Structure formats: structure tokens, C-alpha cells
Short mmCIF file of C-alpha atoms in Angstrom, two decimals:
data_model
loop_
_atom_site.label_atom_id
_atom_site.label_comp_id
_atom_site.label_asym_id
_atom_site.label_seq_id
_atom_site.Cartn_x
_atom_site.Cartn_y
_atom_site.Cartn_z
CA MET F 1 -34.36 -83.42 27.65
CA ALA F 2 -30.60 -83.54 28.20
CA LEU F 3 -30.06 -83.80 24.45
CA ALA F 4 -32.23 -80.76 23.82
CA GLN F 5 -30.37 -78.76 26.43
CA SER F 6 -26.98 -79.76 25.05
CA MET F 7 -27.99 -78.32 21.67
CA LEU F 8 -28.62 -74.85 23.06
CA PRO F 9 -26.76 -72.13 21.13
CA PRO F 10 -23.98 -70.09 22.69
CA PRO F 11 -25.33 -67.51 25.16
CA PHE F 12 -24.91 -64.45 22.95
CA LEU F 13 -26.71 -66.20 20.07
CA ALA F 14 -29.52 -67.26 22.38
CA VAL F 15 -30.04 -63.65 23.35
CA ALA F 16 -29.89 -62.55 19.72
CA ALA F 17 -32.70 -64.94 18.84
CA ILE F 18 -35.24 -62.70 20.55
CA GLN F 19 -33.65 -59.44 19.34
CA PRO F 20 -33.79 -57.80 15.89
CA LEU F 21 -31.90 -59.60 13.13
CA PRO F 22 -28.11 -59.33 13.69
CA HIS F 23 -27.57 -56.90 10.81
CA GLN F 24 -30.29 -54.71 12.27
CA ARG F 25 -29.15 -52.40 15.01
CA GLN F 26 -31.06 -52.08 18.24
CA THR F 27 -31.06 -48.29 18.55
CA LEU F 28 -31.18 -46.72 22.00
CA PRO F 29 -31.93 -43.08 22.75
CA ILE F 30 -28.99 -41.03 21.54
CA GLY F 31 -26.75 -39.90 24.35
CA ALA F 32 -27.61 -42.90 26.51
CA VAL F 33 -24.84 -45.37 27.23
CA ARG F 34 -25.90 -48.83 26.10
CA PRO F 35 -26.45 -51.42 28.82
CA GLY F 36 -23.69 -53.96 29.16
CA ILE F 37 -23.91 -57.31 27.47
CA LEU F 38 -22.76 -58.86 30.74
CA PRO F 39 -24.29 -58.28 34.17
CA PRO F 40 -22.17 -57.41 37.22
CA ARG F 41 -20.19 -60.26 38.76
CA ALA F 42 -22.70 -60.99 41.52
CA ALA F 43 -25.56 -61.20 39.05
CA LYS F 44 -23.53 -63.55 36.87
CA ARG F 45 -22.92 -65.90 39.76
CA SER F 46 -26.62 -66.24 40.48
CA ALA F 47 -27.41 -66.61 36.78
CA LYS F 48 -24.88 -69.41 36.42
CA ALA F 49 -26.34 -71.21 39.41
CA ARG F 50 -29.71 -71.42 37.68
CA LEU F 51 -28.41 -72.79 34.38
CA PRO F 52 -29.33 -76.40 33.55
CA SER F 53 -26.47 -78.81 34.11
CA ALA F 54 -26.24 -79.62 30.41
CA VAL F 55 -25.53 -75.98 29.63
CA THR F 56 -22.78 -75.67 32.22
CA ASP F 57 -20.90 -78.81 31.22
CA GLU F 58 -17.31 -78.76 30.04
CA SER F 59 -18.26 -78.54 26.36
CA LEU F 60 -19.54 -74.98 26.81
CA SER F 61 -17.16 -73.81 29.51
CA SER F 62 -14.87 -72.01 27.08
CA ILE F 63 -17.81 -70.13 25.57
CA ILE F 64 -19.06 -69.05 28.97
CA SER F 65 -15.61 -67.92 30.03
CA ASP F 66 -15.27 -65.89 26.84
CA LEU F 67 -18.60 -64.22 27.44
CA GLU F 68 -17.79 -63.41 31.06
CA LEU F 69 -14.49 -61.82 30.00
CA GLU F 70 -13.27 -61.81 33.60
CA LEU F 71 -14.68 -58.44 34.64
CA ASP F 72 -12.44 -56.50 37.01
CA ASP F 73 -13.83 -56.49 40.53
CA GLY F 74 -13.68 -52.71 40.49
CA MET F 75 -15.42 -52.36 37.13
CA ALA F 76 -18.90 -53.74 37.51
CA ALA F 77 -21.10 -52.83 34.59
CA ALA F 78 -23.50 -50.92 36.82
CA GLY F 79 -20.66 -48.72 38.00
CA GLU F 80 -19.79 -47.56 34.50
CA LEU F 81 -23.40 -46.77 33.67
CA SER F 82 -24.20 -44.80 36.80
CA GLY F 83 -24.36 -41.03 36.99
CA GLY F 84 -22.74 -38.73 34.47
CA SER F 85 -24.02 -35.87 32.38
CA THR F 86 -25.98 -36.12 29.14
CA LEU F 87 -24.70 -35.87 25.61
CA ALA F 88 -26.64 -32.63 25.15
CA GLU F 89 -24.54 -31.14 27.95
CA ARG F 90 -21.22 -32.56 26.77
CA TRP F 91 -21.52 -32.71 23.01
CA ARG F 92 -18.78 -30.17 22.27
CA GLU F 93 -16.34 -32.13 24.42
CA ILE F 94 -17.36 -35.44 22.81
CA HIS F 95 -17.14 -33.76 19.37
CA GLY F 96 -13.46 -32.99 19.97
CA ARG F 97 -13.36 -29.43 21.34
CA ASP F 98 -10.44 -30.35 23.62
CA GLU F 99 -8.86 -32.95 21.30
CA TRP F 100 -10.43 -35.72 23.43
CA VAL F 101 -7.90 -35.11 26.22
CA GLY F 102 -8.77 -37.26 29.23
CA LEU F 103 -11.49 -39.18 27.40
CA LEU F 104 -9.50 -42.06 25.87
CA ASP F 105 -7.68 -43.55 28.85
CA PRO F 106 -9.78 -44.55 30.64
CA MET F 107 -12.37 -44.65 27.89
CA ASP F 108 -15.27 -42.28 28.40
CA PRO F 109 -18.56 -44.23 28.05
CA LEU F 110 -20.31 -41.43 26.15
CA LEU F 111 -17.42 -41.10 23.72
CA ARG F 112 -17.37 -44.87 23.16
CA SER F 113 -21.09 -44.83 22.43
CA GLU F 114 -20.68 -41.96 19.95
CA LEU F 115 -17.71 -43.58 18.21
CA ILE F 116 -19.78 -46.71 17.70
CA ARG F 117 -22.76 -44.64 16.51
CA TYR F 118 -20.78 -42.74 13.89
CA GLY F 119 -19.07 -45.98 12.89
CA GLU F 120 -22.48 -47.50 12.25
CA PHE F 121 -23.32 -44.59 9.93
CA ALA F 122 -20.23 -45.58 7.92
CA GLN F 123 -21.14 -49.28 8.13
CA ALA F 124 -24.55 -48.44 6.69
CA CYS F 125 -22.79 -47.52 3.43
CA TYR F 126 -21.53 -51.10 3.14
CA ASP F 127 -24.81 -52.71 4.10
CA ALA F 128 -26.73 -50.64 1.55
CA PHE F 129 -24.31 -50.99 -1.37
CA ASP F 130 -25.06 -53.39 -4.22
CA TYR F 131 -21.88 -55.44 -4.78
CA ASP F 132 -23.49 -58.13 -6.95
CA PRO F 133 -21.89 -58.16 -10.44
CA PHE F 134 -24.92 -60.10 -11.72
CA SER F 135 -27.26 -57.29 -10.70
CA ARG F 136 -28.06 -54.59 -13.22
CA PHE F 137 -28.00 -52.22 -10.22
CA CYS F 138 -24.47 -53.18 -9.17
CA GLY F 139 -22.66 -50.12 -7.84
CA SER F 140 -25.82 -48.37 -6.66
CA CYS F 141 -27.53 -48.07 -3.29
CA LYS F 142 -30.06 -50.85 -2.77
CA TYR F 143 -32.53 -48.61 -0.95
CA SER F 144 -34.31 -45.36 -1.69
CA ARG F 145 -33.13 -42.27 0.14
CA ARG F 146 -36.37 -41.81 2.07
CA LYS F 147 -36.32 -45.41 3.35
CA PHE F 148 -32.58 -45.72 3.81
CA PHE F 149 -32.35 -46.21 7.57
CA SER F 150 -35.61 -48.16 7.93
CA SER F 151 -34.49 -50.58 5.18
CA LEU F 152 -31.34 -51.27 7.20
CA GLY F 153 -33.22 -51.88 10.44
CA MET F 154 -32.01 -48.53 11.80
CA ASP F 155 -35.46 -47.02 12.31
CA GLY F 156 -34.34 -45.36 15.53
CA ALA F 157 -31.30 -43.66 13.99
CA GLY F 158 -33.03 -40.30 14.31
CA TYR F 159 -31.64 -38.92 11.04
CA GLU F 160 -33.09 -38.20 7.61
CA VAL F 161 -30.98 -38.77 4.51
CA THR F 162 -31.12 -35.60 2.43
CA ARG F 163 -28.81 -36.55 -0.43
CA TYR F 164 -26.97 -39.48 -1.97
CA LEU F 165 -23.39 -39.02 -3.16
CA TYR F 166 -21.92 -40.49 -6.36
CA ALA F 167 -18.46 -40.70 -7.92
CA THR F 168 -17.32 -41.47 -11.44
CA SER F 169 -15.66 -44.84 -11.97
CA ASN F 170 -13.49 -43.46 -14.76
CA ILE F 171 -10.52 -42.78 -12.46
CA ASN F 172 -7.64 -45.12 -11.70
CA LEU F 173 -9.10 -46.97 -8.69
CA PRO F 174 -10.51 -50.10 -10.38
CA ASN F 175 -10.48 -52.18 -7.21
CA PHE F 176 -12.71 -49.71 -5.40
CA PHE F 177 -15.55 -49.49 -7.91
CA ARG F 178 -18.12 -52.19 -8.68
CA THR F 179 -19.72 -52.62 -12.09
CA SER F 180 -22.28 -55.02 -13.46
CA ARG F 181 -21.49 -57.77 -15.94
CA VAL F 182 -24.67 -57.16 -17.94
CA GLY F 183 -23.27 -54.19 -19.87
CA ALA F 184 -25.57 -51.55 -21.33
CA ARG F 185 -28.63 -52.73 -19.39
CA THR F 186 -27.25 -51.39 -16.10
CA TRP F 187 -28.45 -48.38 -14.11
CA SER F 188 -25.16 -46.60 -14.97
CA GLN F 189 -21.91 -47.60 -16.62
CA GLU F 190 -19.93 -44.67 -15.19
CA ALA F 191 -21.17 -44.04 -11.63
CA ASN F 192 -20.89 -45.66 -8.22
CA TRP F 193 -22.85 -44.70 -5.11
CA ILE F 194 -20.31 -43.51 -2.57
CA GLY F 195 -22.21 -42.25 0.48
CA TYR F 196 -24.86 -39.91 1.80
CA VAL F 197 -25.62 -36.75 3.73
CA ALA F 198 -28.11 -36.92 6.61
CA VAL F 199 -29.45 -34.52 9.24
CA SER F 200 -30.81 -35.20 12.72
CA ASP F 201 -34.56 -34.90 13.20
CA ASP F 202 -36.10 -32.62 15.83
CA GLU F 203 -36.31 -35.24 18.57
CA THR F 204 -32.74 -36.40 18.05
CA THR F 205 -31.54 -32.81 17.85
CA ALA F 206 -32.95 -32.20 21.33
CA ARG F 207 -31.09 -35.25 22.66
CA LEU F 208 -27.84 -34.30 20.93
CA GLY F 209 -27.97 -30.68 22.01
CA ARG F 210 -27.54 -29.46 18.42
CA ARG F 211 -28.60 -30.11 14.82
CA ASP F 212 -26.10 -32.66 13.52
CA LEU F 213 -25.22 -32.98 9.84
CA VAL F 214 -23.64 -36.34 9.03
CA ILE F 215 -21.63 -37.03 5.90
CA ALA F 216 -20.86 -40.74 5.51
CA TRP F 217 -18.43 -41.99 2.86
CA ARG F 218 -18.24 -45.56 1.58
CA GLY F 219 -14.91 -47.36 1.74
CA THR F 220 -13.93 -51.00 1.16
CA VAL F 221 -15.29 -53.87 3.25
CA THR F 222 -12.75 -56.62 2.66
CA ARG F 223 -10.75 -56.07 -0.54
CA LEU F 224 -7.51 -54.19 0.06
CA GLU F 225 -6.29 -54.20 -3.54
CA TRP F 226 -7.21 -50.52 -3.86
CA ILE F 227 -4.03 -49.72 -1.89
CA ALA F 228 -1.99 -50.90 -4.89
CA ASP F 229 -3.96 -48.48 -7.08
CA LEU F 230 -2.71 -45.45 -5.14
CA MET F 231 -0.24 -43.40 -7.11
CA ASP F 232 1.44 -42.43 -3.82
CA PHE F 233 2.03 -39.02 -5.34
CA LEU F 234 1.13 -35.77 -3.62
CA ARG F 235 -0.68 -33.07 -5.56
CA PRO F 236 -1.45 -29.48 -4.45
CA VAL F 237 -5.11 -29.16 -3.46
CA THR F 238 -5.28 -25.95 -5.48
CA ALA F 239 -4.51 -27.98 -8.63
CA VAL F 240 -7.90 -29.70 -8.31
CA GLY F 241 -9.88 -26.59 -7.40
CA ILE F 242 -9.80 -26.88 -3.61
CA PRO F 243 -8.82 -23.52 -2.10
CA SER F 244 -5.85 -23.02 0.21
CA PRO F 245 -3.80 -19.99 1.23
CA ASP F 246 -0.74 -22.26 1.21
CA ALA F 247 0.26 -23.63 -2.20
CA ALA F 248 2.32 -26.32 -0.46
CA VAL F 249 -0.78 -28.03 0.98
CA LYS F 250 -0.92 -31.36 -0.86
CA VAL F 251 -2.96 -34.57 -0.80
CA GLU F 252 -2.59 -38.00 -2.38
CA SER F 253 -3.45 -37.73 -6.06
CA GLY F 254 -5.88 -40.68 -6.20
CA PHE F 255 -7.96 -39.34 -3.31
CA ALA F 256 -8.11 -35.93 -4.97
CA ASP F 257 -9.26 -37.48 -8.26
CA LEU F 258 -11.96 -39.54 -6.58
CA TYR F 259 -13.24 -36.45 -4.78
CA THR F 260 -13.16 -33.97 -7.67
CA ASP F 261 -13.59 -35.89 -10.95
CA LYS F 262 -16.90 -36.00 -12.82
CA ASP F 263 -18.47 -37.09 -16.08
CA PRO F 264 -20.78 -34.48 -17.68
CA THR F 265 -22.45 -37.18 -19.79
CA CYS F 266 -23.58 -39.19 -16.75
CA ARG F 267 -26.81 -38.40 -14.91
CA PHE F 268 -25.34 -39.43 -11.55
CA CYS F 269 -21.80 -38.06 -11.75
CA LYS F 270 -22.29 -34.94 -13.84
CA TYR F 271 -21.34 -33.23 -10.58
CA SER F 272 -18.23 -34.31 -8.71
CA ALA F 273 -18.51 -35.82 -5.24
CA ARG F 274 -17.00 -32.55 -4.03
CA GLU F 275 -19.69 -30.43 -5.68
CA GLN F 276 -22.42 -32.69 -4.37
CA VAL F 277 -21.31 -32.56 -0.75
CA LEU F 278 -20.45 -28.83 -0.71
CA THR F 279 -23.82 -27.77 -2.08
CA GLU F 280 -25.70 -29.97 0.37
CA VAL F 281 -23.73 -28.69 3.37
CA ARG F 282 -24.24 -25.09 2.19
CA LYS F 283 -27.99 -25.63 1.96
CA LEU F 284 -28.39 -27.40 5.32
CA VAL F 285 -26.16 -25.05 7.33
CA GLU F 286 -28.07 -22.06 5.96
CA ARG F 287 -31.46 -23.65 6.57
CA TYR F 288 -30.87 -24.66 10.17
CA GLY F 289 -28.69 -21.67 10.99
CA ALA F 290 -31.50 -19.38 9.87
CA ALA F 291 -33.87 -21.35 12.11
CA GLY F 292 -31.65 -20.58 15.10
CA ASP F 293 -30.33 -24.11 15.55
CA GLU F 294 -26.84 -24.78 16.80
CA VAL F 295 -25.26 -26.96 14.10
CA SER F 296 -22.41 -29.47 13.97
CA VAL F 297 -20.85 -31.17 10.95
CA SER F 298 -19.79 -34.78 11.57
CA VAL F 299 -17.95 -36.57 8.78
CA THR F 300 -17.38 -40.31 8.98
CA GLY F 301 -15.80 -43.01 6.86
CA HIS F 302 -13.87 -46.26 6.94
CA SER F 303 -10.84 -47.20 4.85
CA LEU F 304 -10.86 -45.19 1.62
CA GLY F 305 -14.02 -43.54 2.94
CA SER F 306 -11.93 -42.15 5.79
CA ALA F 307 -9.67 -40.39 3.28
CA LEU F 308 -12.72 -38.80 1.66
CA ALA F 309 -14.03 -37.82 5.10
CA ILE F 310 -10.80 -36.00 5.97
CA LEU F 311 -10.52 -34.32 2.56
CA SER F 312 -14.16 -33.17 2.52
CA ALA F 313 -13.99 -31.88 6.11
CA TYR F 314 -10.94 -29.81 5.14
CA ASP F 315 -12.74 -28.50 2.05
CA ILE F 316 -15.90 -27.56 3.98
CA ALA F 317 -13.92 -25.60 6.57
CA GLU F 318 -11.60 -23.97 4.01
CA MET F 319 -14.61 -22.85 1.97
CA GLY F 320 -16.28 -21.49 5.12
CA LEU F 321 -19.38 -23.59 4.51
CA ASN F 322 -19.71 -24.41 8.20
CA LYS F 323 -20.83 -20.80 8.71
CA ALA F 324 -24.43 -19.84 8.02
CA SER F 325 -23.21 -16.50 6.68
CA GLY F 326 -20.88 -18.19 4.19
CA GLY F 327 -17.73 -16.97 5.89
CA GLY F 328 -18.92 -13.71 7.46
CA GLY F 329 -19.44 -12.98 11.12
CA GLY F 330 -21.64 -15.95 11.92
CA ALA F 331 -20.54 -18.58 14.39
CA ALA F 332 -18.86 -21.54 12.72
CA ALA F 333 -20.38 -24.99 13.16
CA PRO F 334 -17.79 -27.35 14.64
CA VAL F 335 -16.46 -29.84 12.09
CA ALA F 336 -15.27 -33.25 13.31
CA VAL F 337 -14.07 -36.36 11.51
CA PHE F 338 -14.72 -39.85 12.87
CA SER F 339 -12.24 -42.00 10.97
CA TYR F 340 -11.97 -45.79 11.06
CA SER F 341 -8.91 -47.57 9.69
CA GLY F 342 -8.06 -44.73 7.35
CA PRO F 343 -4.88 -44.10 5.34
CA ARG F 344 -2.78 -40.95 5.44
CA VAL F 345 -4.24 -38.28 3.19
CA GLY F 346 -1.83 -35.37 2.85
CA ASN F 347 1.54 -33.92 3.70
CA GLY F 348 2.70 -32.06 6.80
CA ARG F 349 1.45 -28.74 5.44
CA PHE F 350 -2.00 -30.29 4.93
CA LYS F 351 -2.02 -31.36 8.59
CA LYS F 352 -0.90 -27.87 9.68
CA ARG F 353 -3.68 -26.17 7.71
CA PHE F 354 -6.21 -28.79 8.88
CA ASP F 355 -5.38 -27.86 12.48
CA GLU F 356 -5.44 -24.11 11.76
CA LEU F 357 -9.00 -24.43 10.47
CA GLY F 358 -10.07 -25.91 13.80
CA ILE F 359 -11.19 -29.25 12.36
CA LYS F 360 -11.11 -32.10 14.87
CA ALA F 361 -10.40 -35.69 13.88
CA ILE F 362 -10.26 -38.91 15.84
CA ARG F 363 -8.84 -41.93 14.06
CA VAL F 364 -9.78 -45.40 15.33
CA VAL F 365 -7.21 -47.96 14.18
CA ASN F 366 -6.29 -51.60 14.75
CA VAL F 367 -2.54 -51.74 15.42
CA HIS F 368 -2.27 -54.84 13.18
CA ASP F 369 -3.95 -53.20 10.18
CA THR F 370 -1.68 -52.05 7.34
CA VAL F 371 -3.98 -49.42 5.80
CA PRO F 372 -3.33 -46.67 8.42
CA LYS F 373 0.39 -47.13 7.73
CA VAL F 374 0.13 -46.04 4.08
CA PRO F 375 0.93 -44.02 2.07
CA GLY F 376 4.14 -42.54 3.41
CA VAL F 377 5.76 -45.71 4.70
CA LEU F 378 9.22 -44.11 4.76
CA PHE F 379 8.48 -40.47 5.60
CA ASN F 380 5.59 -39.72 7.93
CA GLU F 381 4.65 -38.12 11.25
CA ARG F 382 6.47 -40.84 13.21
CA VAL F 383 9.99 -40.15 11.95
CA PRO F 384 12.25 -37.71 13.85
CA GLU F 385 11.40 -34.06 13.28
CA LEU F 386 14.68 -33.27 11.51
CA VAL F 387 14.09 -36.10 9.02
CA ARG F 388 10.47 -35.05 8.55
CA LYS F 389 11.42 -31.44 7.77
CA ALA F 390 14.13 -32.55 5.36
CA ALA F 391 11.64 -34.78 3.52
CA GLU F 392 8.76 -32.28 3.57
CA GLY F 393 9.14 -31.35 -0.08
CA LEU F 394 9.27 -34.93 -1.32
CA PRO F 395 6.18 -36.21 -3.17
CA TRP F 396 5.85 -39.22 -0.84
CA SER F 397 6.09 -37.55 2.60
CA TYR F 398 2.77 -37.86 4.45
CA SER F 399 1.33 -37.04 7.85
CA HIS F 400 -1.75 -38.26 9.70
CA VAL F 401 -4.17 -35.67 11.08
CA GLY F 402 -6.00 -35.68 14.39
CA VAL F 403 -5.87 -37.94 17.44
CA GLU F 404 -5.29 -41.68 17.20
CA LEU F 405 -7.16 -44.28 19.25
CA ALA F 406 -5.17 -47.50 18.81
CA LEU F 407 -6.95 -50.80 19.45
CA ASP F 408 -5.63 -54.37 19.34
CA HIS F 409 -7.81 -57.22 18.10
CA LYS F 410 -5.68 -59.69 20.08
CA ARG F 411 -7.22 -58.27 23.26
CA SER F 412 -10.65 -59.63 22.33
CA PRO F 413 -11.32 -63.22 23.45
CA PHE F 414 -14.03 -63.46 20.79
CA LEU F 415 -11.64 -63.20 17.83
CA LYS F 416 -9.52 -65.98 16.37
CA GLU F 417 -5.85 -65.99 15.48
CA THR F 418 -5.59 -65.33 11.77
CA GLY F 419 -3.20 -63.90 9.24
CA ASP F 420 -5.96 -62.45 7.07
CA PRO F 421 -5.32 -58.68 6.72
CA SER F 422 -8.92 -58.05 5.67
CA CYS F 423 -10.04 -59.17 9.14
CA PHE F 424 -7.70 -56.66 10.77
CA HIS F 425 -9.20 -53.95 8.54
CA ASN F 426 -12.88 -54.87 8.96
CA LEU F 427 -15.11 -52.05 10.25
CA GLU F 428 -17.45 -54.29 12.27
CA ALA F 429 -14.36 -55.68 14.01
CA HIS F 430 -13.29 -52.13 14.88
CA LEU F 431 -16.71 -51.41 16.39
CA HIS F 432 -16.48 -54.64 18.39
CA LEU F 433 -13.06 -53.59 19.67
CA LEU F 434 -14.42 -50.17 20.63
CA ASP F 435 -17.21 -51.87 22.56
CA GLY F 436 -14.71 -53.76 24.70
CA TYR F 437 -12.05 -51.08 25.10
CA HIS F 438 -11.74 -49.36 28.50
CA GLY F 439 -8.20 -47.99 28.32
CA LYS F 440 -4.61 -49.09 27.86
CA GLY F 441 -3.81 -52.25 29.80
CA ARG F 442 -7.41 -52.73 30.94
CA ARG F 443 -9.29 -55.94 30.32
CA PHE F 444 -11.53 -56.31 27.30
CA VAL F 445 -15.12 -56.03 28.59
CA LEU F 446 -18.07 -55.53 26.27
CA ALA F 447 -19.84 -52.38 27.42
CA SER F 448 -23.06 -52.68 25.41
CA ALA F 449 -25.54 -55.15 24.00
CA ARG F 450 -23.94 -54.91 20.56
CA ASP F 451 -24.00 -58.41 19.08
CA PRO F 452 -20.53 -59.93 18.51
CA ALA F 453 -22.04 -61.89 15.60
CA LEU F 454 -21.86 -58.66 13.58
CA VAL F 455 -18.10 -59.18 13.30
CA ASN F 456 -18.65 -62.09 10.91
CA LYS F 457 -21.09 -60.16 8.74
CA SER F 458 -18.39 -59.76 6.08
CA SER F 459 -15.44 -61.65 7.55
CA ASP F 460 -14.34 -64.91 9.16
CA PHE F 461 -12.96 -63.47 12.39
CA LEU F 462 -15.01 -64.91 15.26
CA LYS F 463 -13.76 -68.05 16.95
CA ASP F 464 -15.44 -71.11 15.49
CA HIS F 465 -17.02 -72.29 18.74
CA HIS F 466 -19.35 -69.27 18.66
CA MET F 467 -21.04 -71.01 15.70
CA VAL F 468 -21.48 -67.85 13.63
CA PRO F 469 -20.97 -68.56 9.92
CA PRO F 470 -18.48 -66.34 8.10
CA PHE F 471 -19.69 -63.73 5.60
CA TRP F 472 -23.25 -64.39 6.67
CA ARG F 473 -24.96 -61.19 5.56
CA GLN F 474 -26.82 -61.33 2.24
CA ASP F 475 -30.18 -60.31 0.87
CA GLU F 476 -32.93 -62.91 0.94
CA ASN F 477 -32.51 -65.17 -2.09
CA LYS F 478 -29.72 -62.79 -3.18
CA GLY F 479 -32.31 -60.28 -4.31
CA MET F 480 -34.30 -62.70 -6.47
CA THR F 481 -38.09 -62.81 -6.27
CA ARG F 482 -40.72 -65.05 -7.85
CA ALA F 483 -42.78 -63.40 -10.58
CA HIS F 484 -46.46 -64.06 -11.29
CA ASP F 485 -45.55 -66.56 -14.01
CA GLY F 486 -43.45 -68.58 -11.56
CA ARG F 487 -40.07 -67.44 -12.87
CA TRP F 488 -37.36 -66.12 -10.55
CA VAL F 489 -36.24 -62.59 -11.46
CA GLN F 490 -34.34 -59.72 -9.90
CA ARG F 491 -36.41 -57.26 -7.93
CA ASN F 492 -36.94 -54.05 -9.81
CA ARG F 493 -36.19 -50.67 -8.32
CA GLN F 494 -38.71 -48.02 -9.11
CA GLU F 495 -36.36 -45.06 -8.79
CA ILE F 496 -32.69 -44.35 -8.14
CA ASP F 497 -32.12 -41.02 -6.44
CA ASP F 498 -29.86 -38.63 -8.29
CA HIS F 499 -29.36 -34.91 -7.57
CA PRO F 500 -31.61 -32.17 -6.15
CA GLU F 501 -32.83 -29.62 -8.68
CA ASP F 502 -31.17 -26.74 -6.84
CA THR F 503 -27.63 -28.15 -7.20
CA HIS F 504 -26.60 -25.87 -10.07
CA HIS F 505 -28.07 -22.82 -8.35
CA LEU F 506 -26.07 -23.57 -5.21
CA LEU F 507 -22.91 -24.18 -7.23
CA ARG F 508 -23.37 -20.77 -8.81
CA ARG F 509 -23.64 -19.21 -5.35
CA LEU F 510 -20.41 -20.96 -4.34
CA GLY F 511 -18.64 -19.73 -7.46
CA LEU F 512 -18.26 -23.27 -8.80
CA ALA F 513 -20.84 -23.22 -11.59
CA ALA F 514 -18.28 -22.34 -14.26
CA GLU F 515 -16.65 -25.73 -13.71
CA ASN F 516 -19.82 -27.39 -15.03
CA ASN F 517 -20.08 -25.42 -18.26
#
């Protein structure tokens, strides 16, 4: 009996054993703050008193102390969850109406919950992407659009994916794209799946207080080599067809290429990522605006996906596509960017125009991550104003947009000391840090039942004594299945979603159809 008890898993793994699989998210009603992973101090004392002696011996004491996280006496979990208004009542504030003033320190529980939720929409891009170079579907989404969230264990997400987004791999970002090794037998030799557009269903819309359109862009999970691919050269947005009243508004050239390039010979990237997202937003804003719904546009992305999120949010607002009337007298849908570990995108004039358009952006960063510090290492928003103005015309002077929420992975007792920069950049690690963040100088206390094991899904960042293997997430048998003749083969995919039939019609309405002739 003592031996059996001594082999019990760490507490958070024992709990996870009766929950959905770790890569599946236990979705709560939207707008509700998730219950804490740890009970209040008094409840913990009584729980510890009932543990078998073998579980409370010295060999597990460090694990228990990590899980308790030394809650402040004045911050019992029940206290944080009590009272408060609903998301439907506060959504404009949470969506950035007031630049998140007063919500970050101390951390507002509703805002934390929403930051994690939008981060999980971005994480879904990673979990659904086929990275396997031995798969003939490498570079595509593993799941059909209609079953996207259910295939990821996110049945309760409350959103319907309306469109997949693709980009051409013919641009100079080789470390971002994935291609199969099997050559001509692949689903596409030119395209990569790069994200999706989704809209909240009726029930979720009622909880949110508005119809929410989500645009999620794929970034990079672990490999940071794409940074070296950046040309670190600013280009006017007007040079790539993005409108601006200020010709001095510029963005990094590689981001602009990824967003606007296309391949007319390819079924999946005959339209640019820009054209795909603009037509879908136009259609959805008109549809739900005509139905009388209040609409919001929420754009999310991690890493390189964050750059696309910021660029596309700017484009949507500059084109007036967040208005049901297409720029007339209709009320504009608020546009907000939820960015995770994103690089700088444009120059100071880009930031100025971004702000003038009323776009809100909150950037969640790990202070030890290098990606948010590039490009623009020498000239950026942090240098003195006189230096910044003098360098404004230089092709390597950049400025972040929005409000920064800086986190520090060294505050989490779950995470190990490491020099691996990919750990510092990992999105699941950022969501873990958000879960434990309560404000500057406050102790790290997990505020929800979000499983810390998710951190090691695509990294080796958790301390070893938690007994969570690194890089543990993979498809069963790596996607192989046994055929009727007994041979092991790759699962076939019946259909890969491409573009809605009305895309060209919508492009014509936007005045962009000529670009596809």
C-alpha cells in the first residue's frame, strides 16, 4: 500500500487524469472567470491533513510547495472570484476602449480570462497545423473547417470557423513555411495554411454582449530562425496596395510580402492573405450589421502571427471594413489586437496612423524573449524622443503599437532555469504566465484550472519533478492508421477547404478585383 501511494503522480497531473486530455481545453462559459487551480489557504490546510502520509513525505514536498505557490493571506482565490460585473456589461472596456488603464496592475480577472481565451485561438493554429515533412499534407490544416474546434477538443469555444487563410511560400521566409518531402504528390507545393476567421455563435454572442469576429494568424512555435529572414527594411504600405493618407507610413518588407503576395497558378493562394481576410470581414460585418448585431473585430496572433494581426487590423480599419456601410455613416465595429510575443511591425508614422484609426492593441510579452525587441534594435520607441525623430526617416527605425503587458517567466515556480530562447518565446508559456500574473511585484498564483502541463506541449520548460515529458503533443501514431490489408498508411483527408465562391465578387466590390486579372 505504501509503495502504491508513493507512486502517485504530482497533484496537478492527478487532477488532469480525470479531466479532458491536456491538449484539449476545458471551456467554461465565456465571460466567467475560471475557478482557481488552488483552493483558499484554509481549504488547503484541511486538504493536506487528509493526505496519506506517503504523499506528504519529503520526496513530494517541493512539488506541493510549488503547487501551493504561497498565496497571499489577503488574496484568497474565493476573494478574486467574488462579485463583479459580466463580460457582456464590460466588453468594450475589456476590448481596449480605455487602453486597459487600471486593468493591468492589479490584473483584472475578466481581462486575464479574455487574454488567455484569445491566446488559445492563436494556439489553435499551432495545434491544427501539419508540420510533418513526411506527410503529403504538410503545410495544411489537419482538420476540416466545420470540425476545426471540435477536432481540437474546443467544443465549447462558441465560435464557427467561416474561412481558412493561406499564404504563398514563394516569398523569402523559408524558415516560416513547411513543405513536404514527397514532392509533386503533396496537397500544394506553393501554399501554407496560415490561420482562420471565425464568428461567435448566437449563445456566445449573448454572453459576450456582441457578435465577435476573430481573425487568428499562425506564427512559429519553437523555431526562431525566421527572424534572420527579415530584411529589416521598411516599405511604404501604399507600395503593396494598402491604402494610407500618409505616404510615410511604412512596415517591415517581409511582413508586407507575406500579407500581400499571391500565386495565380495555385488553388489555395491565388488570392493573397490580405484579399482573403478583407473579403471575409466585409461579408461578416455586413451580414451581422444588417441583422442589427453589435459587432467587434478581434485579431490575434503569436510571434510572426502577431505581425500579421497588427498589419491586418490596420488594413481593415484603413479600408473602413469595420463599418457595415463600408465607410459611410454606420457605427464602426471596434477593432482590437491581442498580440503575444510579437515583433515590431512598422515605423513611428505607422504607429501614429494606427492610433488615429482607433485600433486598440495589447501586447503580451516575456521580458526575456528576444522577438519583441526586433526589428529596430537601435532605433525604436524606447530611445529618447530627439533621437527617435532624427532617425524617423531611416529604413530601420521601428516603433511598437499599443499597450505592453510585460511578464517574467522567472516568477513562475513551475518553470526551470534554461537558456533556450524558444522556451522564452513559447505561446503556451505566455498563457501560463498570464494565468499566474496578478500585478507588478505580486506573487505568482495560478488563477484558473488551466493545466501547467500544457507548457511542455511543444517545449521543455517545466521543472523535471513535475514528470511531464517535453514536446509531448503529437497525433496518435503520428497520423498513421492500419489499412484493411494490414499495412500502415497515412490517413487520407477527404477535402481541404479553399476559398468561398463569392471571393471575387467581394473583391470587385472592394475595388481590388483588378489585382487578380
